Amino acid sequence: VLVILLLMVIPIINILVMSFHVERWADGAVERVFVGLDNFRQFSADPIYWVGLRNTLVFAAIAVLLQLVIGFGLALLVSGMKRGRTALIAILLIPIILPPIIIGAIWRLVLNFDLGILNVTLGALGLPAVDWLGDPRLALGAVIAVDVWHWTPFVFLLLLAGLESLPAEQYEAAALDGATRWQQFRYLTVPLMWPTIMITLVFRIVFSFKVFDEIYLLTRGGPGTSTEVVSYTIYRTYFAEDRAGVGSVMSLFTVAVIAISAIIVINLRRRKAAA
Amino acid sequence: MIVRTGFVLGRITVALYAALIILPVVWIASTAFKRQIDILMARVTFKPTLANIEKLLFTGSPGFSSNFWNSAIVAIAATALVMLICALAAYALSAARLLRWLGPGLLGVCLLFSMIPPITFVGSWFSLFRDVGLNNTLTGLVIANVAMQLPLALWLSTTFAREVPGELLDAAEIDGCSASQRFRFVFLPLAKNGLTATAILVFLFIWNDFTIALTLSAQETLTIPVAITGFAQLEQVRYAEMAASSLLASLPALILLVIGQRFIVKGLLVGALK
């Protein structure tokens, strides 16, 4: 356990230290120079990071909301079904367990302007081809759609498991008392499912900050900065621009943003539970 | 009657959704067997060819097969290490009855770390590993992957370990079993299912890892996911190779899905809900 803690803690300390330093190459060796708050100044003036943060927030909000709505709807549909369920779950697990980089490859192929099956189908229907990943106005939407495709099955599985652990007696009692299906849904299902929904939300919001592989393969943040997300900005700052110090500050700030969003959602859950 | 129609409509919706999920996957899998001309014309029907996969496996240097071995070695070694630590840690915690009050704190820390994007770590690791000469070595990749997956794995395995009744361990102790015997003959059989589920998920996550491999490896230690991006440069995409390598890279996941679906579901649900 100690070893683990070391492996987790050392990088954090290292990040903290580096955020006050600049790394320079001198005679083939790395030299660390203390620069105080200079990295923080560069960071707050970095135009791309803030665009990336905004994109990430938009991405997380829209994608997670869609996943929740679609996943919940499907879970409600499936919760009464018995036949074919193992096959269904097997199919839905596929996007979850495939390497994310392959999800990217799949959609590169499907969304391609010239030879993607989507545009070819549109063409066959007499509709104009759309440059899904190349048009700055569409690219973020396309990436969101891919994420919804990728993670809705996960949301669905969580919510389905939640639905099936609900007590049947309460529904029988409600039906006896003459509650309509909508009333049952509104006053039984939603409140009982609230904790599950919130946990799913926390998971998906936090994990959508992690999105990197798919973006790397699909758009590399482009065109322009239309699909720039924080992970990609950090990656580029650190590894392409060799600004390790600024990259460290970005990392720290991003972790803080994630922690804050998680805390906000968890508090929402508490408040609802208290009410 | 209305209920029946509703039911049928529901089934159709679910079936359509399943099709929506599976079709893109089928599309890339079929592309792996297409000739270049079929890919460029986006043909749905085509004469299958094994040329892409053969070319991928048997030509080129450093070659896809070496990427495959790199991935396999890293994934197997790192999973083995993670599981070794997890099994012992889970046993220690449940045997010492520490889980109840140490549990929440420890698991909270684990959860917190599993939420941090890997990209925020790799920069730091890159600098550290450079100083000790671990960059671009398989050992470095294994260490980084172990560190990345341990929090989640610990969380999963301790959650599963909680299902093992402590009374049984006490009983075994009274009967004169040594600590290692208790671990080997009482704890492991009881926790087997949970640990299998953990191991499968950890293996998949490490196999799928891209961020760590991208930043800490170079030519000789390249793993599959990074190799795939090599086929998909922005200017020119080699679709046949990209599809064929994606198909091969998916094989472990698909095999595990066939033989271990119930473990995967269990692991995912426990990981998220408890």
Coordinates of C-alpha atoms in Angstrom, one line a residue:
Chain A
V1 CA 0.0 0.0 0.0
L2 CA 2.9 2.3 0.8
V3 CA 4.4 1.8 -2.7
I4 CA 1.1 2.7 -4.3
L5 CA 0.7 5.8 -2.3
L6 CA 4.3 6.8 -3.2
L7 CA 3.5 6.3 -6.9
M8 CA 0.4 8.4 -6.6
V9 CA 1.9 11.1 -4.3
I10 CA 5.2 11.7 -6.0
P11 CA 3.8 12.8 -9.3
I12 CA 1.6 15.3 -7.4
I13 CA 4.5 16.7 -5.5
N14 CA 6.5 16.8 -8.7
I15 CA 3.7 18.6 -10.4
L16 CA 3.6 21.1 -7.6
V17 CA 7.3 21.7 -7.7
M18 CA 7.4 21.9 -11.5
S19 CA 4.7 24.5 -11.6
F20 CA 7.1 26.9 -10.1
H21 CA 10.0 26.0 -12.5
V22 CA 11.0 26.1 -16.1
E23 CA 12.8 23.2 -17.6
R24 CA 15.7 24.1 -19.8
W25 CA 18.0 21.9 -21.8
A26 CA 21.6 22.6 -21.1
D27 CA 24.4 20.4 -22.4
G28 CA 22.0 17.5 -22.9
A29 CA 20.9 17.6 -19.4
V30 CA 17.8 19.0 -17.9
E31 CA 18.0 22.0 -15.7
R32 CA 15.3 23.3 -13.5
V33 CA 15.1 27.0 -12.9
F34 CA 12.9 28.5 -10.3
V35 CA 10.6 31.1 -11.9
G36 CA 8.1 31.8 -9.1
L37 CA 4.7 32.5 -10.3
D38 CA 5.7 33.1 -13.9
N39 CA 4.1 29.8 -15.1
F40 CA 0.8 30.8 -13.5
R41 CA 1.0 34.1 -15.3
Q42 CA 1.6 32.4 -18.6
F43 CA -1.2 29.9 -17.8
S44 CA -3.8 32.5 -17.1
A45 CA -2.9 34.3 -20.3
D46 CA -3.0 31.2 -22.3
P47 CA -5.9 31.7 -24.7
I48 CA -6.2 28.1 -25.8
Y49 CA -6.6 26.6 -22.3
W50 CA -9.8 28.7 -21.6
V51 CA -11.3 27.8 -25.0
G52 CA -10.5 24.2 -24.2
L53 CA -12.1 24.4 -20.7
R54 CA -15.2 26.0 -22.2
N55 CA -15.4 23.2 -24.9
T56 CA -14.9 20.6 -22.2
L57 CA -17.7 22.0 -20.1
V58 CA -20.1 22.2 -23.1
F59 CA -19.0 18.7 -24.2
A60 CA -19.6 17.3 -20.7
A61 CA -22.9 19.0 -20.1
I62 CA -24.5 18.1 -23.4
A63 CA -23.1 14.6 -23.7
V64 CA -23.9 13.6 -20.2
L65 CA -27.4 15.0 -20.4
L66 CA -28.1 13.1 -23.6
Q67 CA -26.6 9.9 -22.2
L68 CA -28.8 10.2 -19.1
V69 CA -32.0 10.8 -21.0
I70 CA -31.5 8.1 -23.6
G71 CA -30.0 5.7 -21.1
F72 CA -32.9 6.2 -18.6
G73 CA -35.5 5.8 -21.4
L74 CA -34.0 2.6 -22.6
A75 CA -33.6 1.2 -19.1
L76 CA -37.3 1.8 -18.5
L77 CA -38.1 0.0 -21.7
V78 CA -35.9 -2.9 -21.0
S79 CA -36.6 -3.4 -17.3
G80 CA -39.8 -5.3 -18.1
M81 CA -38.2 -7.5 -20.8
K82 CA -36.9 -11.0 -20.2
R83 CA -36.1 -12.4 -23.6
G84 CA -32.9 -11.5 -25.5
R85 CA -31.5 -9.6 -22.6
T86 CA -28.1 -11.4 -22.4
A87 CA -27.6 -10.7 -26.1
L88 CA -28.6 -7.1 -25.7
I89 CA -26.2 -6.5 -22.8
A90 CA -23.4 -8.2 -24.7
I91 CA -23.9 -5.8 -27.6
L92 CA -24.1 -2.8 -25.4
L93 CA -20.8 -3.8 -23.6
I94 CA -18.9 -3.7 -26.8
P95 CA -18.4 0.1 -26.9
I96 CA -17.5 0.1 -23.2
I97 CA -14.7 -2.4 -23.5
L98 CA -13.2 -1.6 -26.9
P99 CA -10.1 0.5 -26.7
P100 CA -11.2 4.1 -26.9
I101 CA -8.7 4.7 -29.7
I102 CA -10.7 2.2 -31.8
I103 CA -13.9 4.1 -31.1
G104 CA -12.0 7.0 -32.7
A105 CA -11.0 4.8 -35.6
I106 CA -14.5 3.6 -36.2
W107 CA -15.9 7.1 -36.3
R108 CA -13.1 8.4 -38.5
L109 CA -14.3 5.7 -40.9
V110 CA -18.0 6.4 -40.6
L111 CA -17.8 10.2 -40.6
N112 CA -15.2 10.6 -43.3
F113 CA -16.2 13.3 -45.8
D114 CA -15.4 11.4 -49.0
L115 CA -15.8 7.7 -48.2
G116 CA -17.6 7.6 -44.8
I117 CA -20.7 5.4 -44.8
L118 CA -22.8 8.2 -43.4
N119 CA -22.1 10.6 -46.2
V120 CA -22.5 7.9 -48.8
T121 CA -25.9 7.0 -47.3
L122 CA -26.9 10.7 -47.4
G123 CA -25.7 10.8 -51.0
A124 CA -27.8 7.8 -51.9
L125 CA -30.8 9.6 -50.4
G126 CA -30.1 12.6 -52.5
L127 CA -28.9 14.8 -49.6
P128 CA -25.6 16.8 -49.7
A129 CA -22.5 15.5 -48.0
V130 CA -21.6 17.0 -44.7
D131 CA -18.1 17.5 -43.5
W132 CA -18.8 16.2 -39.9
L133 CA -15.3 16.6 -38.5
G134 CA -13.9 19.3 -40.7
D135 CA -16.6 22.0 -40.2
P136 CA -15.8 24.1 -37.1
R137 CA -19.6 24.5 -36.4
L138 CA -20.2 20.7 -36.6
A139 CA -17.1 19.2 -35.2
L140 CA -17.9 19.6 -31.5
G141 CA -21.4 18.2 -32.1
A142 CA -19.9 15.3 -34.0
V143 CA -17.5 14.5 -31.1
I144 CA -20.4 14.8 -28.6
A145 CA -22.4 12.4 -30.7
V146 CA -19.6 9.9 -30.7
D147 CA -19.3 10.2 -26.9
V148 CA -23.0 9.7 -26.5
W149 CA -22.7 6.6 -28.7
H150 CA -19.8 5.4 -26.7
W151 CA -21.1 5.9 -23.1
T152 CA -24.9 5.7 -23.2
P153 CA -24.7 1.9 -22.8
F154 CA -22.7 2.3 -19.6
V155 CA -25.3 4.8 -18.2
F156 CA -28.0 2.4 -19.4
L157 CA -26.5 -0.6 -17.5
L158 CA -26.1 1.4 -14.3
L159 CA -29.7 2.7 -14.4
L160 CA -31.1 -0.7 -15.4
A161 CA -29.4 -2.3 -12.4
G162 CA -30.8 0.5 -10.2
L163 CA -34.4 0.0 -11.6
E164 CA -34.3 -3.7 -11.0
S165 CA -33.3 -3.3 -7.4
L166 CA -36.4 -1.1 -6.7
P167 CA -38.9 -2.7 -4.3
A168 CA -41.8 -4.2 -6.2
E169 CA -44.2 -3.9 -3.2
Q170 CA -44.3 -0.1 -3.5
Y171 CA -45.4 -0.3 -7.1
E172 CA -48.1 -2.8 -6.2
A173 CA -49.3 -0.6 -3.4
A174 CA -49.4 2.4 -5.7
A175 CA -51.2 0.5 -8.4
L176 CA -53.8 -0.6 -5.8
D177 CA -54.2 3.0 -4.8
G178 CA -55.0 3.8 -8.4
A179 CA -51.9 5.7 -9.3
T180 CA -51.5 6.1 -13.1
R181 CA -48.3 5.0 -14.7
W182 CA -47.1 8.6 -15.0
Q183 CA -47.8 9.1 -11.3
Q184 CA -45.9 5.9 -10.5
F185 CA -43.0 7.2 -12.6
R186 CA -43.0 10.7 -11.2
Y187 CA -43.6 9.9 -7.5
L188 CA -42.0 6.5 -7.2
T189 CA -39.4 5.8 -9.8
V190 CA -37.7 9.2 -10.0
P191 CA -37.3 9.7 -6.2
L192 CA -36.2 6.1 -5.6
M193 CA -33.8 6.3 -8.5
W194 CA -32.4 9.7 -7.6
P195 CA -29.3 8.4 -5.8
T196 CA -28.4 6.1 -8.7
I197 CA -29.0 8.9 -11.2
M198 CA -26.7 11.2 -9.2
I199 CA -23.9 8.7 -9.0
T200 CA -24.1 8.1 -12.7
L201 CA -23.9 11.8 -13.2
V202 CA -20.8 12.2 -11.1
F203 CA -19.1 9.4 -12.9
R204 CA -19.9 10.6 -16.4
I205 CA -19.1 14.2 -15.7
V206 CA -15.8 13.4 -14.2
F207 CA -14.9 10.9 -16.9
S208 CA -15.9 13.3 -19.7
F209 CA -13.0 15.5 -18.4
K210 CA -10.8 12.6 -19.2
V211 CA -11.7 12.4 -22.9
F212 CA -8.5 12.4 -24.8
D213 CA -8.0 9.3 -27.0
E214 CA -11.0 9.8 -29.2
I215 CA -10.3 13.5 -29.7
Y216 CA -6.7 12.7 -30.5
L217 CA -7.7 10.4 -33.3
L218 CA -10.8 12.2 -34.5
T219 CA -9.9 15.9 -34.7
R220 CA -6.8 16.7 -32.6
G221 CA -8.7 19.6 -31.2
G222 CA -9.4 21.1 -34.6
P223 CA -10.5 22.5 -36.9
G224 CA -9.1 25.6 -35.3
T225 CA -9.9 25.2 -31.6
S226 CA -13.4 24.0 -32.1
T227 CA -12.9 20.6 -30.4
E228 CA -10.0 21.6 -28.2
V229 CA -10.5 20.0 -24.8
V230 CA -8.4 20.4 -21.6
S231 CA -6.6 17.0 -21.8
Y232 CA -5.5 17.8 -25.3
T233 CA -4.3 21.3 -24.3
I234 CA -2.3 19.8 -21.5
Y235 CA -0.8 17.2 -23.7
R236 CA 0.3 19.7 -26.3
T237 CA 1.7 22.2 -23.8
Y238 CA 3.7 19.5 -22.1
F239 CA 4.9 17.3 -24.9
A240 CA 4.7 19.4 -28.1
E241 CA 5.6 22.8 -26.8
D242 CA 7.9 21.6 -24.0
R243 CA 6.4 23.9 -21.5
A244 CA 6.4 21.4 -18.6
G245 CA 5.9 24.1 -16.0
V246 CA 2.8 25.6 -17.6
G247 CA 1.5 22.1 -18.3
S248 CA 1.8 21.4 -14.6
V249 CA -0.2 24.4 -13.7
M250 CA -2.8 23.4 -16.2
S251 CA -3.0 19.9 -14.7
L252 CA -3.4 21.3 -11.2
F253 CA -6.1 23.7 -12.3
T254 CA -8.0 21.0 -14.2
V255 CA -7.9 18.7 -11.2
A256 CA -9.3 21.5 -9.1
V257 CA -12.1 22.1 -11.6
I258 CA -13.0 18.4 -11.6
A259 CA -13.1 18.3 -7.9
I260 CA -15.3 21.3 -7.7
S261 CA -17.8 19.9 -10.2
A262 CA -17.9 16.6 -8.4
I263 CA -18.5 18.3 -5.1
I264 CA -21.3 20.4 -6.6
V265 CA -23.1 17.4 -8.0
I266 CA -22.7 15.4 -4.8
N267 CA -24.1 18.4 -2.8
L268 CA -27.1 18.4 -5.2
R269 CA -27.7 14.8 -4.3
R270 CA -27.5 15.6 -0.5
R271 CA -29.9 18.4 -0.8
K272 CA -32.4 16.4 -2.8
A273 CA -32.1 13.5 -0.3
A274 CA -32.8 15.9 2.6
A275 CA -35.8 17.5 1.0
Chain B
M1 CA -54.3 -4.2 -27.0
I2 CA -52.7 -0.9 -26.3
V3 CA -50.3 -2.5 -23.9
R4 CA -49.3 -5.0 -26.6
T5 CA -48.6 -2.4 -29.2
G6 CA -46.6 -0.5 -26.6
F7 CA -44.6 -3.6 -25.8
V8 CA -43.9 -4.3 -29.5
L9 CA -42.9 -0.7 -30.1
G10 CA -40.6 -0.9 -27.1
R11 CA -38.9 -4.0 -28.4
I12 CA -38.5 -2.4 -31.8
T13 CA -36.9 0.7 -30.2
V14 CA -34.5 -1.4 -28.2
A15 CA -33.6 -3.5 -31.3
L16 CA -33.0 -0.4 -33.3
Y17 CA -30.7 1.0 -30.6
A18 CA -28.8 -2.3 -30.4
A19 CA -28.3 -2.1 -34.2
L20 CA -27.1 1.5 -33.9
I21 CA -24.5 0.3 -31.4
I22 CA -23.3 -2.7 -33.3
L23 CA -23.4 -1.4 -36.9
P24 CA -20.4 1.0 -36.7
V25 CA -18.4 -1.8 -35.2
V26 CA -19.4 -4.2 -37.9
W27 CA -18.5 -1.6 -40.4
I28 CA -14.9 -1.2 -39.3
A29 CA -14.6 -5.0 -38.9
S30 CA -15.7 -5.5 -42.5
T31 CA -13.4 -2.7 -43.7
A32 CA -10.5 -4.8 -42.4
F33 CA -11.3 -7.4 -45.1
K34 CA -11.8 -4.9 -48.0
R35 CA -9.6 -4.1 -50.8
Q36 CA -8.6 -0.4 -51.1
I37 CA -11.0 0.2 -54.0
D38 CA -14.0 -1.2 -51.9
I39 CA -13.0 1.1 -49.1
L40 CA -12.8 4.2 -51.3
M41 CA -16.2 3.4 -52.8
A42 CA -17.7 2.6 -49.4
R43 CA -19.1 -0.6 -50.8
V44 CA -21.4 -2.6 -48.6
T45 CA -20.9 -5.8 -50.5
F46 CA -17.4 -6.9 -51.5
K47 CA -15.2 -9.8 -52.0
P48 CA -13.4 -10.4 -48.7
T49 CA -9.6 -10.5 -48.7
L50 CA -7.1 -11.3 -46.0
A51 CA -4.4 -9.2 -47.6
N52 CA -4.7 -6.3 -45.1
I53 CA -4.3 -8.5 -42.1
E54 CA -1.4 -10.5 -43.7
K55 CA 0.3 -7.3 -44.6
L56 CA -0.1 -6.0 -41.1
L57 CA 1.2 -9.1 -39.4
F58 CA 4.1 -10.1 -41.7
T59 CA 5.6 -7.0 -43.2
G60 CA 6.9 -3.7 -42.0
S61 CA 9.3 -2.8 -39.4
P62 CA 9.1 -2.4 -36.4
G63 CA 6.0 -4.3 -37.4
F64 CA 2.6 -4.7 -35.9
S65 CA 3.4 -8.0 -34.3
S66 CA 6.0 -6.4 -32.1
N67 CA 3.4 -3.8 -31.1
F68 CA 1.1 -6.7 -30.3
W69 CA 3.7 -8.3 -28.1
N70 CA 4.5 -5.0 -26.3
S71 CA 0.8 -4.6 -25.6
A72 CA 0.5 -8.2 -24.4
I73 CA 3.5 -8.1 -22.2
V74 CA 2.6 -4.7 -20.6
A75 CA -1.0 -5.7 -20.0
I76 CA -0.3 -9.1 -18.6
A77 CA 2.6 -8.0 -16.4
A78 CA 0.8 -5.0 -15.1
T79 CA -2.4 -6.9 -14.5
A80 CA -0.5 -9.6 -12.6
L81 CA 1.2 -7.0 -10.4
V82 CA -2.0 -5.1 -9.7
M83 CA -3.9 -8.2 -8.8
L84 CA -1.1 -9.5 -6.5
I85 CA -1.1 -6.2 -4.6
C86 CA -4.9 -6.1 -4.6
A87 CA -5.5 -9.6 -3.4
L88 CA -3.0 -9.1 -0.5
A89 CA -4.4 -5.7 0.4
A90 CA -8.0 -6.8 0.3
Y91 CA -7.1 -9.8 2.4
A92 CA -5.2 -7.8 4.9
L93 CA -8.0 -5.2 5.2
S94 CA -10.7 -7.8 5.6
A95 CA -8.7 -10.0 7.9
A96 CA -7.8 -7.1 10.2
R97 CA -11.5 -6.0 10.2
L98 CA -10.1 -2.6 9.2
L99 CA -12.5 -2.3 6.3
R100 CA -15.3 -0.8 8.3
W101 CA -13.6 2.3 9.5
L102 CA -10.5 2.5 7.3
G103 CA -12.5 1.6 4.3
P104 CA -14.3 4.8 3.5
G105 CA -11.2 6.9 3.9
L106 CA -9.0 4.7 1.8
L107 CA -11.7 4.1 -0.8
G108 CA -12.3 7.8 -1.0
V109 CA -8.7 8.4 -1.8
C110 CA -8.8 5.7 -4.4
L111 CA -11.9 7.1 -6.0
L112 CA -10.4 10.6 -6.0
F113 CA -7.3 9.3 -7.8
S114 CA -9.3 7.3 -10.3
M115 CA -11.1 10.5 -11.3
I116 CA -8.0 12.5 -12.2
P117 CA -7.4 12.5 -15.9
P118 CA -4.3 10.3 -16.7
I119 CA -3.0 13.1 -18.9
T120 CA -2.3 15.2 -15.7
F121 CA 0.0 12.4 -14.4
V122 CA 1.9 11.4 -17.5
G123 CA 3.7 14.7 -17.7
S124 CA 5.1 14.3 -14.2
W125 CA 6.0 10.6 -14.9
F126 CA 7.7 11.6 -18.1
S127 CA 10.0 13.9 -16.2
L128 CA 10.6 11.4 -13.4
F129 CA 11.2 8.4 -15.7
R130 CA 13.6 10.5 -17.8
D131 CA 15.7 11.1 -14.7
V132 CA 15.9 7.4 -13.8
G133 CA 16.1 6.2 -17.4
L134 CA 12.7 4.4 -17.6
N135 CA 11.3 6.3 -20.5
N136 CA 10.8 4.1 -23.6
T137 CA 11.1 0.9 -21.6
L138 CA 8.4 -1.7 -21.1
T139 CA 9.2 -1.6 -17.4
G140 CA 8.3 2.1 -17.3
L141 CA 5.0 1.4 -19.1
V142 CA 4.2 -1.4 -16.6
I143 CA 4.9 0.8 -13.6
A144 CA 2.9 3.6 -14.9
N145 CA 0.0 1.4 -15.8
V146 CA 0.0 -0.3 -12.4
A147 CA 0.0 3.1 -10.7
M148 CA -2.9 4.2 -12.9
Q149 CA -5.1 1.2 -12.4
L150 CA -4.4 0.4 -8.7
P151 CA -6.8 2.9 -7.2
L152 CA -9.8 1.5 -9.1
A153 CA -8.6 -2.1 -8.7
L154 CA -8.2 -1.6 -4.9
W155 CA -11.6 -0.1 -4.7
L156 CA -13.2 -3.0 -6.6
S157 CA -11.4 -5.7 -4.8
T158 CA -12.0 -4.4 -1.3
T159 CA -15.6 -4.0 -2.2
F160 CA -15.8 -7.6 -3.2
A161 CA -13.7 -8.6 -0.2
R162 CA -16.4 -7.2 2.1
E163 CA -18.6 -10.0 0.9
V164 CA -16.2 -12.5 2.5
P165 CA -17.5 -13.3 6.0
G166 CA -14.9 -12.5 8.6
E167 CA -16.2 -15.3 10.8
L168 CA -14.9 -17.9 8.4
L169 CA -11.4 -16.5 8.7
D170 CA -11.7 -16.5 12.5
A171 CA -12.9 -20.1 12.4
A172 CA -10.0 -21.1 10.3
E173 CA -7.6 -19.3 12.7
I174 CA -9.0 -21.2 15.6
D175 CA -8.6 -24.4 13.7
G176 CA -4.9 -23.6 13.5
C177 CA -4.5 -22.3 10.0
S178 CA -1.5 -20.0 9.4
A179 CA -2.1 -16.6 7.9
S180 CA -0.9 -17.8 4.5
Q181 CA -3.1 -20.9 4.7
R182 CA -6.1 -18.7 5.5
F183 CA -5.3 -16.5 2.6
R184 CA -4.8 -19.4 0.2
F185 CA -7.6 -21.8 1.3
V186 CA -10.3 -19.6 2.8
F187 CA -10.0 -16.1 1.4
L188 CA -9.0 -16.8 -2.2
P189 CA -11.8 -19.3 -3.0
L190 CA -14.4 -17.0 -1.5
A191 CA -13.2 -13.9 -3.2
K192 CA -12.4 -15.6 -6.5
N193 CA -15.3 -14.2 -8.4
G194 CA -14.8 -10.7 -7.3
L195 CA -11.1 -10.8 -8.0
T196 CA -11.7 -12.3 -11.5
A197 CA -14.0 -9.5 -12.3
T198 CA -11.4 -7.0 -11.1
A199 CA -8.7 -8.6 -13.1
I200 CA -10.7 -8.7 -16.3
L201 CA -11.5 -5.0 -16.0
V202 CA -8.0 -4.0 -15.1
F203 CA -6.6 -6.0 -18.0
L204 CA -9.0 -4.4 -20.4
F205 CA -8.2 -0.9 -19.2
I206 CA -4.4 -1.5 -19.5
W207 CA -4.8 -3.1 -22.9
N208 CA -6.8 -0.1 -24.0
D209 CA -4.5 2.5 -22.5
F210 CA -3.4 5.2 -24.9
T211 CA -2.4 8.2 -22.9
I212 CA 0.5 6.5 -21.0
A213 CA 1.8 4.6 -24.0
L214 CA 1.6 7.7 -26.2
T215 CA 3.8 9.7 -23.9
L216 CA 6.1 7.2 -22.3
S217 CA 7.0 4.9 -25.3
A218 CA 8.8 5.3 -28.6
Q219 CA 9.4 3.1 -31.6
E220 CA 10.5 -0.1 -30.0
T221 CA 8.1 -0.1 -27.1
L222 CA 5.0 1.1 -29.0
T223 CA 1.8 -0.5 -28.0
I224 CA -1.1 -1.2 -30.3
P225 CA -3.3 1.8 -29.6
V226 CA -0.4 4.2 -30.4
A227 CA 0.4 2.2 -33.5
I228 CA -3.1 2.6 -34.7
T229 CA -2.9 6.4 -34.6
G230 CA 0.1 6.0 -36.8
F231 CA -2.2 4.8 -39.5
A232 CA -4.5 7.7 -39.1
Q233 CA -2.4 10.8 -39.6
L234 CA -4.5 13.8 -40.4
E235 CA -3.2 14.3 -43.9
Q236 CA -3.4 10.7 -45.1
V237 CA -5.2 7.9 -43.5
R238 CA -4.4 4.3 -44.3
Y239 CA -7.9 3.0 -43.8
A240 CA -7.2 -0.6 -44.5
E241 CA -4.4 -0.8 -42.0
M242 CA -6.3 1.2 -39.5
A243 CA -9.3 -1.1 -39.7
A244 CA -7.3 -4.3 -39.7
S245 CA -5.2 -3.2 -36.7
S246 CA -8.3 -2.1 -34.9
L247 CA -9.9 -5.4 -35.5
L248 CA -6.9 -7.3 -34.1
A249 CA -6.6 -4.9 -31.2
S250 CA -10.3 -5.6 -30.3
L251 CA -9.8 -9.3 -30.2
P252 CA -8.8 -9.6 -26.5
A253 CA -11.8 -7.5 -25.5
L254 CA -14.2 -9.5 -27.6
I255 CA -12.8 -12.8 -26.4
L256 CA -13.2 -11.7 -22.7
L257 CA -16.7 -10.5 -23.5
V258 CA -17.7 -13.9 -24.8
I259 CA -16.2 -15.9 -21.9
G260 CA -16.6 -13.3 -19.1
Q261 CA -19.6 -11.2 -19.7
R262 CA -21.0 -11.7 -16.3
F263 CA -17.8 -10.7 -14.6
I264 CA -17.5 -7.5 -16.7
V265 CA -21.1 -6.5 -15.8
K266 CA -20.5 -7.3 -12.2
G267 CA -17.2 -5.3 -12.1
L268 CA -18.7 -2.3 -13.8
L269 CA -21.8 -2.2 -11.6
V270 CA -19.9 -2.7 -8.3
G271 CA -17.4 -0.2 -9.4
A272 CA -20.0 2.4 -9.9
L273 CA -22.8 1.8 -7.4
K274 CA -21.3 0.8 -4.1

